[in-house]
């Protein structure tokens, strides 16, 4: 009898906590790490923030592929700085995620084992210098569209990290567009290189905004928690509407025969996305899935002795300090 | 002293920064932790920034119509004057740290003197770079201590790296003909005069790191005369790929 009463009391408390929590979100107040939150909220945020962090650090690889071959010193320095920014984003996001009670090591394990996902776009290869332009312009462009609404998301540490991430991403996008612009104002060979990069990155960039609304499993709950403000299809349309005029300025052709401005809707109509390709890459069978994960695993496993050494050294130093104090 | 002497002298300083920056650039995204990844990229960025200042000055000095990129990307292997140390591969993190520390201590001593060069351009570059290199040296020295006096495994790896790279340290103090001429004119630095301070500083830190100081009396040399190790051709093949494949284009 008494047990039953206790349970009821607990349920009542949880319910009132939940009400407080939901009222906070409704008032656009931030949820902070020490605040009570439903378990599902915590789990969803761990999933999304860690996935985002993984995307940043896996995303270093395709661009890192061109650092040693960048065509000028100015471009080499800019590319290095950009890839370094991505490492920085990874760092803030992992830290934000750690506040939810998961360690960085656990998150890495989830990435390495395939349990945690990262943005599929980074499983495409970077084949020419123009890919550095196309990635900045299109991939960072699509990322910004995805991420700007997150600056106002309900979880405080995530929202604050995103403010800084978005500022840097928008700089990267301009930098990528400027690479494309330089190529398009260059020789015939350079223009062809730019067009070829657009041909290869266009569709994967559209896929980056996620499956269509009827296929998207998390949208409804995420909207409620302000992890999402617009649906995937709305975001995709926004990306297309924004990017097509930019391609026109470059004098490049978007590789979609069905792309056409619709006077009635005020938006561009576009062709069918190859979702089979999308799912193939998501499921691990893109051109570079294996390479990307093995590069991350190698870095982590080959670095183990280094991390162990740092811990051992710090312990020895602490002991020495303690002995000194005791004397 | 001709401008050509001065240009060659600048190569013997700037090419070290370029080639080491290029080597560190290979590591971006592959470090043992995100924090070290970011720090190493920072060092690469500093070194490449310094390289640009030097090469822009070379472009000014040159009779030909050169840009910093012509200087960086369009020379033949023999025309690069970096020491052999900086072209050594990223074998493991211990090598990366030993190579960095051996270079940083020299680099710091060189810049300290270069701040008093009679050449205002070199003086200005030295002043700006000093702050950066002071940080590089702290980073590499701290890691050398951690690895040297960390675990048994890290100690062994650090010891091996120090032993293997030690043979490239002596070349840092060699003077080629251009170095001599430019130094006589009061623009350059007498490398040989840095040697004692260098080994004193390095040996003290190695001792603190519980690393044995190598005793070999055989050293490798050649880079300062343009005779490099087998690694150099591959570094240039990567670095020059775009400029060689697509000549005379703007990027």
Coordinates of C-alpha atoms in Angstrom, one line a residue:
Chain A
X1 CA 0.0 0.0 0.0
X2 CA 2.7 2.4 1.0
X3 CA 4.8 1.6 -2.0
X4 CA 1.9 2.4 -4.3
X5 CA 1.5 5.8 -2.7
X6 CA 5.2 6.5 -3.1
X7 CA 4.9 5.7 -6.8
X8 CA 1.9 7.9 -7.2
X9 CA 3.7 10.7 -5.5
X10 CA 6.7 10.2 -7.8
X11 CA 4.6 10.2 -10.9
X12 CA 3.0 13.4 -9.7
X13 CA 6.4 15.0 -9.2
X14 CA 7.6 14.0 -12.6
X15 CA 4.5 15.3 -14.1
X16 CA 4.9 18.7 -12.5
X17 CA 8.6 18.7 -13.6
X18 CA 7.5 18.0 -17.1
X19 CA 5.0 20.8 -17.0
X20 CA 7.6 23.2 -15.8
X21 CA 10.0 22.0 -18.5
X22 CA 7.4 22.4 -21.2
X23 CA 6.3 25.8 -20.1
X24 CA 10.0 26.9 -20.2
X25 CA 10.3 25.8 -23.8
X26 CA 7.0 27.4 -24.7
X27 CA 8.3 30.7 -23.2
X28 CA 11.5 30.3 -25.4
X29 CA 13.6 30.0 -22.3
X30 CA 16.7 27.8 -22.4
X31 CA 17.1 24.4 -20.8
X32 CA 20.4 24.2 -19.1
X33 CA 22.4 21.0 -18.3
X34 CA 21.5 21.0 -14.6
X35 CA 17.8 21.5 -15.2
X36 CA 15.4 18.6 -15.1
X37 CA 14.7 17.2 -18.6
X38 CA 12.8 14.2 -19.9
X39 CA 15.0 11.3 -20.7
X40 CA 13.9 11.4 -24.3
X41 CA 14.9 15.0 -24.6
X42 CA 18.4 14.1 -23.2
X43 CA 18.8 11.2 -25.6
X44 CA 17.6 13.0 -28.6
X45 CA 20.0 15.9 -27.9
X46 CA 22.9 13.5 -27.4
X47 CA 22.1 11.9 -30.7
X48 CA 21.8 15.1 -32.6
X49 CA 24.6 17.1 -31.1
X50 CA 27.1 14.2 -31.2
X51 CA 26.1 13.5 -34.8
X52 CA 26.7 17.2 -35.6
X53 CA 30.1 17.0 -33.8
X54 CA 31.0 13.9 -35.7
X55 CA 30.1 15.6 -39.0
X56 CA 32.5 18.4 -38.2
X57 CA 35.5 16.2 -37.6
X58 CA 34.8 13.7 -40.3
X59 CA 34.2 16.7 -42.5
X60 CA 37.8 17.8 -41.9
X61 CA 38.9 14.8 -44.0
X62 CA 37.6 15.5 -47.5
X63 CA 39.0 19.1 -47.4
X64 CA 42.1 18.0 -45.5
X65 CA 42.8 16.0 -48.7
X66 CA 43.7 19.2 -50.5
X67 CA 45.8 21.0 -48.0
X68 CA 49.1 19.8 -49.3
X69 CA 48.0 20.4 -52.9
X70 CA 46.4 23.8 -52.6
X71 CA 47.3 25.9 -55.6
X72 CA 48.6 29.0 -53.9
X73 CA 50.0 30.0 -50.5
X74 CA 47.0 32.2 -49.8
X75 CA 44.6 29.3 -50.6
X76 CA 46.7 26.8 -48.6
X77 CA 46.5 29.1 -45.5
X78 CA 42.8 29.7 -45.9
X79 CA 42.0 26.0 -46.3
X80 CA 44.1 25.1 -43.3
X81 CA 42.3 27.7 -41.3
X82 CA 38.9 26.5 -42.5
X83 CA 39.6 22.9 -41.6
X84 CA 40.9 24.1 -38.2
X85 CA 37.6 25.9 -37.7
X86 CA 35.8 22.6 -38.2
X87 CA 38.0 21.0 -35.5
X88 CA 37.0 23.9 -33.3
X89 CA 33.3 23.4 -34.0
X90 CA 33.7 19.7 -33.2
X91 CA 35.3 20.7 -29.9
X92 CA 32.5 23.0 -28.8
X93 CA 29.8 20.6 -29.9
X94 CA 31.5 17.6 -28.1
X95 CA 31.7 19.8 -25.0
X96 CA 28.1 20.8 -25.3
X97 CA 27.1 17.2 -25.6
X98 CA 29.3 16.2 -22.6
X99 CA 27.1 18.4 -20.4
X100 CA 24.3 15.8 -21.1
X101 CA 26.3 13.1 -19.4
X102 CA 28.2 11.3 -22.1
X103 CA 32.0 11.4 -22.5
X104 CA 33.9 12.2 -25.6
X105 CA 35.4 8.7 -25.6
X106 CA 31.9 7.2 -25.7
X107 CA 30.9 9.4 -28.5
X108 CA 34.0 8.5 -30.5
X109 CA 33.3 4.8 -29.9
X110 CA 29.8 5.3 -31.3
X111 CA 31.3 7.0 -34.3
X112 CA 33.9 4.3 -34.9
X113 CA 31.5 1.4 -34.4
X114 CA 29.0 2.9 -36.8
X115 CA 26.3 3.4 -34.1
X116 CA 26.4 7.1 -34.5
X117 CA 25.9 8.7 -37.8
X118 CA 27.5 11.8 -39.4
X119 CA 26.5 13.8 -42.4
X120 CA 26.7 11.5 -45.5
X121 CA 28.0 14.2 -47.7
X122 CA 31.5 13.6 -46.4
X123 CA 31.5 10.2 -47.9
X124 CA 31.9 11.7 -51.4
X125 CA 35.4 12.1 -52.7
X126 CA 37.2 15.4 -53.3
X127 CA 38.7 15.0 -56.7
X128 CA 39.8 18.4 -57.8
X129 CA 40.6 21.8 -56.3
X130 CA 37.2 23.1 -57.5
X131 CA 35.7 20.7 -54.9
X132 CA 37.1 23.0 -52.2
X133 CA 35.0 25.8 -53.8
X134 CA 31.9 23.7 -54.3
X135 CA 32.0 22.3 -50.7
X136 CA 32.3 25.8 -49.2
X137 CA 29.6 27.2 -51.4
X138 CA 27.1 24.3 -51.5
X139 CA 27.8 22.1 -48.5
X140 CA 28.4 24.9 -46.0
X141 CA 25.5 26.7 -47.7
X142 CA 23.2 23.8 -46.9
X143 CA 24.7 23.4 -43.5
X144 CA 23.9 27.1 -42.7
X145 CA 20.3 26.7 -43.7
X146 CA 20.1 23.7 -41.4
X147 CA 21.9 25.4 -38.5
X148 CA 20.8 29.0 -38.3
X149 CA 17.5 28.0 -36.6
X150 CA 19.5 26.0 -34.1
X151 CA 20.9 29.3 -32.7
X152 CA 17.5 29.6 -31.0
X153 CA 17.0 25.9 -30.1
X154 CA 15.9 25.1 -26.6
X155 CA 19.0 23.5 -25.2
X156 CA 21.3 26.3 -24.0
X157 CA 24.8 24.9 -24.6
X158 CA 23.8 23.8 -28.1
X159 CA 22.2 27.1 -29.0
X160 CA 25.3 29.0 -27.8
X161 CA 27.7 26.8 -29.7
X162 CA 25.7 27.3 -32.8
X163 CA 25.9 31.0 -32.7
X164 CA 29.6 30.8 -33.1
X165 CA 29.5 27.9 -35.6
X166 CA 27.1 29.8 -37.8
X167 CA 29.2 32.9 -38.0
X168 CA 32.2 30.9 -39.1
X169 CA 30.2 28.8 -41.5
X170 CA 28.9 31.8 -43.2
X171 CA 32.5 33.0 -43.7
X172 CA 33.4 29.6 -45.1
X173 CA 30.5 29.7 -47.5
X174 CA 31.7 33.1 -48.9
X175 CA 35.2 31.8 -49.1
X176 CA 34.0 28.7 -51.1
X177 CA 31.9 30.9 -53.4
X178 CA 34.9 33.1 -54.0
X179 CA 37.0 30.1 -55.0
X180 CA 34.2 29.2 -57.5
X181 CA 34.1 32.8 -58.8
X182 CA 37.9 32.8 -59.3
X183 CA 37.7 29.6 -61.3
X184 CA 34.7 30.8 -63.3
X185 CA 36.6 34.0 -64.2
X186 CA 39.7 32.0 -65.2
X187 CA 40.6 29.8 -68.2
X188 CA 38.3 27.4 -70.0
X189 CA 40.0 24.5 -68.0
X190 CA 39.2 26.2 -64.7
X191 CA 35.6 26.8 -65.7
X192 CA 35.2 23.2 -66.6
X193 CA 36.7 22.2 -63.3
X194 CA 34.1 24.4 -61.5
X195 CA 31.2 23.0 -63.6
X196 CA 32.4 19.4 -62.9
X197 CA 32.5 20.1 -59.2
X198 CA 28.9 21.5 -59.3
X199 CA 27.7 18.5 -61.2
X200 CA 29.1 16.2 -58.6
X201 CA 28.1 18.1 -55.4
X202 CA 24.7 19.5 -56.3
X203 CA 22.5 16.4 -55.7
X204 CA 24.4 15.3 -52.6
X205 CA 24.0 18.8 -51.2
X206 CA 20.2 18.6 -51.7
X207 CA 20.2 15.2 -49.9
X208 CA 22.1 16.8 -47.1
X209 CA 18.9 18.5 -45.9
X210 CA 17.5 15.1 -45.1
X211 CA 14.8 12.7 -46.3
X212 CA 11.5 14.1 -47.5
X213 CA 9.0 15.0 -44.8
X214 CA 7.0 11.9 -45.1
X215 CA 10.1 9.8 -44.5
X216 CA 11.6 11.8 -41.7
X217 CA 11.1 10.1 -38.4
X218 CA 12.1 12.7 -35.9
X219 CA 10.6 15.9 -37.3
X220 CA 7.5 16.2 -35.1
X221 CA 9.2 15.8 -31.8
X222 CA 12.1 18.0 -32.9
X223 CA 9.8 20.8 -33.9
X224 CA 8.2 20.8 -30.4
X225 CA 11.6 21.1 -28.8
X226 CA 12.8 23.7 -31.2
X227 CA 15.5 21.5 -32.5
X228 CA 13.8 22.1 -35.8
X229 CA 11.8 25.1 -37.0
X230 CA 11.2 24.1 -40.6
X231 CA 10.8 20.7 -42.2
X232 CA 13.4 19.1 -44.5
X233 CA 11.4 19.9 -47.6
X234 CA 11.0 23.5 -46.6
X235 CA 14.7 23.8 -45.9
X236 CA 15.6 22.2 -49.2
X237 CA 13.4 24.6 -51.1
X238 CA 15.0 27.5 -49.4
X239 CA 18.4 26.2 -50.3
X240 CA 17.5 25.8 -54.0
X241 CA 15.9 29.2 -54.2
X242 CA 18.9 30.8 -52.7
X243 CA 21.5 28.9 -54.7
X244 CA 20.2 28.9 -58.2
X245 CA 20.7 32.6 -58.7
X246 CA 24.2 32.3 -57.3
X247 CA 25.0 29.6 -60.0
X248 CA 23.6 32.0 -62.6
X249 CA 26.1 34.7 -61.5
X250 CA 28.9 32.2 -61.8
X251 CA 27.7 31.2 -65.3
X252 CA 27.4 27.6 -64.2
X253 CA 24.6 25.2 -65.0
X254 CA 22.8 23.3 -62.3
X255 CA 22.7 19.7 -63.3
X256 CA 18.9 19.3 -63.2
X257 CA 16.9 19.4 -66.5
X258 CA 13.7 19.9 -64.6
X259 CA 14.8 22.9 -62.6
X260 CA 12.6 25.8 -63.5
X261 CA 11.3 28.9 -61.8
X262 CA 7.6 28.6 -61.0
X263 CA 5.9 32.0 -61.3
X264 CA 2.8 30.8 -59.4
X265 CA 4.6 29.6 -56.3
X266 CA 7.6 31.9 -56.4
X267 CA 9.9 29.0 -56.0
X268 CA 12.0 26.8 -58.2
X269 CA 10.6 23.4 -59.2
X270 CA 13.2 20.7 -59.3
X271 CA 13.8 17.2 -60.4
X272 CA 13.5 13.9 -58.6
X273 CA 16.2 13.2 -56.0
X274 CA 17.9 9.8 -56.2
X275 CA 16.9 8.6 -52.8
X276 CA 18.3 5.2 -53.5
X277 CA 21.8 6.8 -53.7
X278 CA 21.0 8.7 -50.5
X279 CA 20.2 5.5 -48.5
X280 CA 23.1 3.6 -50.1
X281 CA 25.5 6.2 -48.7
X282 CA 23.7 6.5 -45.3
X283 CA 23.9 2.8 -44.9
X284 CA 27.7 2.9 -45.3
X285 CA 28.2 2.1 -49.0
X286 CA 29.3 5.5 -50.4
X287 CA 32.6 5.8 -52.1
X288 CA 34.5 6.9 -49.0
X289 CA 32.5 5.7 -46.0
X290 CA 35.2 3.1 -45.1
X291 CA 38.1 5.4 -45.7
X292 CA 36.6 8.2 -43.5
X293 CA 35.9 5.9 -40.6
X294 CA 39.2 4.2 -40.8
X295 CA 41.0 7.6 -40.9
X296 CA 39.2 8.6 -37.7
X297 CA 39.8 5.2 -36.1
X298 CA 43.5 5.3 -37.0
X299 CA 43.9 8.8 -35.6
X300 CA 42.3 7.7 -32.4
X301 CA 44.0 4.3 -32.0
X302 CA 47.4 5.5 -33.0
X303 CA 47.0 8.4 -30.6
X304 CA 46.2 6.2 -27.6
X305 CA 49.8 6.0 -26.4
X306 CA 50.1 9.8 -26.7
X307 CA 47.0 10.4 -24.6
X308 CA 48.1 7.7 -22.1
X309 CA 51.5 9.4 -21.8
X310 CA 49.9 12.8 -21.1
X311 CA 47.8 11.3 -18.3
X312 CA 50.8 9.4 -16.8
X313 CA 52.9 12.6 -17.0
X314 CA 50.3 14.7 -15.3
X315 CA 49.9 12.1 -12.5
X316 CA 53.7 12.1 -12.0
X317 CA 53.8 15.9 -11.8
X318 CA 50.9 15.9 -9.3
X319 CA 52.7 13.4 -7.1
X320 CA 55.8 15.5 -7.2
X321 CA 53.8 18.6 -6.2
X322 CA 52.2 16.7 -3.4
X323 CA 55.6 15.5 -2.1
X324 CA 56.9 19.0 -2.3
X325 CA 54.0 20.3 -0.3
X326 CA 54.4 17.6 2.3
X327 CA 58.0 18.5 2.8
Chain B
X1 CA 76.4 41.7 -51.4
X2 CA 74.0 41.4 -54.3
X3 CA 70.2 41.0 -54.2
X4 CA 70.8 37.5 -55.4
X5 CA 72.9 36.7 -52.3
X6 CA 70.1 38.1 -50.1
X7 CA 67.4 36.1 -51.9
X8 CA 69.4 32.9 -51.5
X9 CA 69.9 33.8 -47.8
X10 CA 66.1 34.3 -47.4
X11 CA 65.5 30.9 -49.0
X12 CA 67.6 29.2 -46.5
X13 CA 65.4 30.6 -43.7
X14 CA 62.0 30.7 -45.4
X15 CA 62.1 27.3 -47.0
X16 CA 62.4 25.7 -43.6
X17 CA 59.0 27.3 -42.7
X18 CA 57.4 26.3 -46.0
X19 CA 58.5 22.7 -45.9
X20 CA 57.7 22.2 -42.2
X21 CA 54.4 23.9 -42.7
X22 CA 53.7 21.6 -45.5
X23 CA 54.6 18.5 -43.4
X24 CA 52.3 19.7 -40.6
X25 CA 49.6 20.3 -43.1
X26 CA 49.5 16.6 -43.8
X27 CA 48.4 16.0 -40.3
X28 CA 45.3 18.1 -40.2
X29 CA 42.4 15.9 -39.2
X30 CA 44.6 13.0 -38.0
X31 CA 46.0 14.1 -34.6
X32 CA 45.8 12.1 -31.4
X33 CA 43.3 14.5 -29.9
X34 CA 41.3 17.4 -31.3
X35 CA 43.2 19.8 -29.2
X36 CA 46.6 18.7 -30.5
X37 CA 45.2 18.7 -34.0
X38 CA 44.2 22.3 -33.6
X39 CA 47.5 23.3 -32.1
X40 CA 49.5 21.7 -34.8
X41 CA 47.4 23.4 -37.5
X42 CA 48.1 26.7 -35.7
X43 CA 51.8 26.1 -36.0
X44 CA 51.5 25.2 -39.6
X45 CA 49.5 28.4 -40.2
X46 CA 52.1 30.5 -38.4
X47 CA 54.9 29.0 -40.4
X48 CA 53.1 29.4 -43.7
X49 CA 52.3 33.0 -42.8
X50 CA 56.0 33.7 -42.1
X51 CA 56.9 32.0 -45.4
X52 CA 54.6 34.4 -47.3
X53 CA 56.2 37.5 -45.7
X54 CA 59.7 36.2 -46.7
X55 CA 58.6 35.3 -50.3
X56 CA 56.8 38.5 -50.8
X57 CA 60.1 40.3 -49.9
X58 CA 61.9 38.0 -52.3
X59 CA 59.5 38.9 -55.1
X60 CA 60.2 42.6 -54.4
X61 CA 64.0 42.0 -54.5
X62 CA 64.0 39.9 -57.6
X63 CA 64.8 41.3 -61.0
X64 CA 62.2 39.1 -62.5
X65 CA 58.5 39.6 -62.3
X66 CA 57.9 37.1 -59.5
X67 CA 55.0 36.4 -57.1
X68 CA 55.2 34.6 -53.7
X69 CA 53.6 31.6 -55.4
X70 CA 56.2 31.5 -58.2
X71 CA 58.8 31.4 -55.4
X72 CA 56.9 28.7 -53.4
X73 CA 55.8 26.4 -56.1
X74 CA 57.9 26.8 -59.2
X75 CA 61.5 26.2 -58.1
X76 CA 63.4 23.0 -58.9
X77 CA 64.3 20.7 -56.0
X78 CA 67.9 21.8 -55.9
X79 CA 66.8 25.4 -55.5
X80 CA 65.1 24.8 -52.2
X81 CA 67.5 25.5 -49.3
X82 CA 65.7 24.1 -46.3
X83 CA 67.6 21.8 -43.9
X84 CA 67.0 18.1 -44.0
X85 CA 65.4 18.1 -40.6
X86 CA 62.1 19.7 -41.7
X87 CA 61.5 17.4 -44.6
X88 CA 61.6 14.3 -42.4
X89 CA 58.3 12.4 -42.5
X90 CA 55.5 12.3 -39.8
X91 CA 56.5 8.8 -38.7
X92 CA 54.6 9.1 -35.4
X93 CA 53.7 11.7 -32.9
X94 CA 57.1 11.4 -31.2
X95 CA 58.9 12.2 -34.5
X96 CA 56.5 15.1 -35.1
X97 CA 57.4 16.5 -31.6
X98 CA 61.1 15.9 -31.8
X99 CA 61.4 17.4 -35.3
X100 CA 59.3 20.4 -34.1
X101 CA 61.3 20.9 -30.9
X102 CA 64.7 20.6 -32.6
X103 CA 63.6 23.2 -35.2
X104 CA 61.8 25.5 -32.8
X105 CA 64.8 26.0 -30.4
X106 CA 67.0 26.9 -33.4
X107 CA 64.2 29.1 -35.0
X108 CA 63.8 31.0 -31.7
X109 CA 67.5 31.7 -31.4
X110 CA 67.8 32.7 -35.0
X111 CA 64.8 35.2 -34.8
X112 CA 66.1 36.6 -31.6
X113 CA 69.3 37.7 -33.4
X114 CA 67.4 38.6 -36.6
X115 CA 65.5 41.2 -34.7
X116 CA 68.8 43.2 -34.8
X117 CA 69.4 42.7 -38.5
X118 CA 70.4 45.8 -40.4
X119 CA 67.8 44.8 -42.9
X120 CA 64.5 46.4 -41.8
X121 CA 62.4 43.8 -43.6
X122 CA 64.0 40.9 -42.0
X123 CA 63.9 42.7 -38.7
X124 CA 60.2 43.3 -39.0
X125 CA 59.5 39.6 -40.0
X126 CA 61.6 38.5 -37.0
X127 CA 59.7 40.7 -34.6
X128 CA 56.4 39.4 -35.7
X129 CA 57.4 35.8 -35.8
X130 CA 59.1 35.7 -32.4
X131 CA 55.9 35.6 -30.5
X132 CA 54.6 32.8 -32.6
X133 CA 57.8 30.7 -32.3
X134 CA 57.9 31.2 -28.6
X135 CA 54.6 29.4 -28.5
X136 CA 55.7 26.7 -30.9
X137 CA 58.7 26.0 -28.7
X138 CA 56.5 25.8 -25.6
X139 CA 54.1 23.4 -27.2
X140 CA 56.8 21.0 -28.6
X141 CA 58.9 21.2 -25.4
X142 CA 55.9 20.4 -23.2
X143 CA 55.0 17.5 -25.3
X144 CA 58.6 16.2 -25.4
X145 CA 58.5 16.2 -21.6
X146 CA 55.1 14.4 -21.5
X147 CA 56.2 11.7 -23.9
X148 CA 59.7 11.3 -22.5
X149 CA 58.5 11.1 -18.9
X150 CA 55.1 9.6 -19.6
X151 CA 54.6 5.9 -20.0
X152 CA 57.3 3.2 -20.8
X153 CA 55.9 3.1 -24.4
X154 CA 56.0 6.8 -24.9
X155 CA 59.4 7.0 -23.4
X156 CA 60.8 4.5 -25.9
X157 CA 59.1 6.1 -28.8
X158 CA 60.4 9.5 -27.8
X159 CA 63.9 8.2 -27.3
X160 CA 63.9 6.6 -30.7
X161 CA 62.7 9.8 -32.4
X162 CA 65.3 11.9 -30.7
X163 CA 68.0 9.4 -31.7
X164 CA 66.9 9.2 -35.3
X165 CA 66.4 13.0 -35.8
X166 CA 69.5 14.1 -33.8
X167 CA 71.7 13.5 -36.9
X168 CA 69.9 16.3 -38.6
X169 CA 70.5 19.0 -35.9
X170 CA 74.1 19.9 -36.8
X171 CA 73.1 21.2 -40.3
X172 CA 71.1 24.0 -38.7
X173 CA 74.4 25.7 -37.9
X174 CA 76.0 25.3 -41.3
X175 CA 76.7 28.4 -43.3
X176 CA 76.7 28.3 -47.1
X177 CA 78.4 30.9 -49.3
X178 CA 75.4 33.2 -49.4
X179 CA 74.9 33.0 -45.7
X180 CA 78.5 34.1 -45.2
X181 CA 78.2 37.1 -47.5
X182 CA 74.9 38.3 -46.2
X183 CA 76.0 37.9 -42.6
X184 CA 79.2 39.9 -43.3
X185 CA 77.0 42.7 -44.6
X186 CA 75.2 42.8 -41.3
X187 CA 71.9 41.5 -42.7
X188 CA 72.3 37.8 -41.9
X189 CA 72.9 35.8 -38.7
X190 CA 76.0 33.8 -37.9
X191 CA 74.4 30.4 -37.4
X192 CA 77.5 28.9 -36.0
X193 CA 77.3 31.3 -33.0
X194 CA 73.9 29.9 -32.0
X195 CA 75.2 26.4 -31.7
X196 CA 76.3 26.3 -28.0
X197 CA 73.1 27.9 -26.7
X198 CA 71.1 25.5 -28.8
X199 CA 72.6 22.3 -27.5
X200 CA 72.6 23.6 -24.0
X201 CA 68.9 24.3 -24.1
X202 CA 68.0 21.1 -25.9
X203 CA 70.1 18.9 -23.6
X204 CA 68.6 20.4 -20.5
X205 CA 65.1 19.7 -21.7
X206 CA 66.0 16.2 -22.8
X207 CA 67.4 15.5 -19.4
X208 CA 64.3 16.8 -17.7
X209 CA 62.3 14.5 -20.1
X210 CA 64.4 11.5 -19.0
X211 CA 65.7 11.1 -22.6
X212 CA 69.3 10.1 -23.2
X213 CA 71.3 12.5 -25.3
X214 CA 72.6 10.8 -28.4
X215 CA 76.3 10.6 -28.6
X216 CA 76.9 10.1 -32.3
X217 CA 79.4 12.3 -34.0
X218 CA 78.0 11.5 -37.5
X219 CA 75.6 14.0 -38.9
X220 CA 73.6 14.4 -42.1
X221 CA 73.8 17.5 -44.2
X222 CA 72.9 18.7 -47.7
X223 CA 69.6 20.6 -47.7
X224 CA 71.3 24.0 -47.4
X225 CA 73.1 23.3 -50.6
X226 CA 70.0 22.0 -52.3
X227 CA 70.9 18.3 -51.9
X228 CA 67.9 16.8 -50.1
X229 CA 66.7 13.4 -48.9
X230 CA 64.5 11.2 -51.0
X231 CA 61.4 12.6 -49.2
X232 CA 61.8 16.0 -50.8
X233 CA 60.7 15.0 -54.3
X234 CA 57.4 13.7 -53.0
X235 CA 56.8 16.8 -50.9
X236 CA 57.3 18.9 -54.0
X237 CA 55.2 16.6 -56.2
X238 CA 52.2 17.2 -53.9
X239 CA 52.9 20.8 -53.3
X240 CA 53.6 21.8 -56.9
X241 CA 50.9 19.6 -58.4
X242 CA 48.4 22.3 -59.3
X243 CA 50.9 24.9 -60.4
X244 CA 52.7 22.4 -62.6
X245 CA 49.6 20.8 -64.1
X246 CA 47.8 24.1 -64.8
X247 CA 50.5 26.7 -65.4
X248 CA 50.0 30.5 -65.5
X249 CA 46.5 30.5 -63.9
X250 CA 45.0 32.5 -61.1
X251 CA 43.5 30.6 -58.2

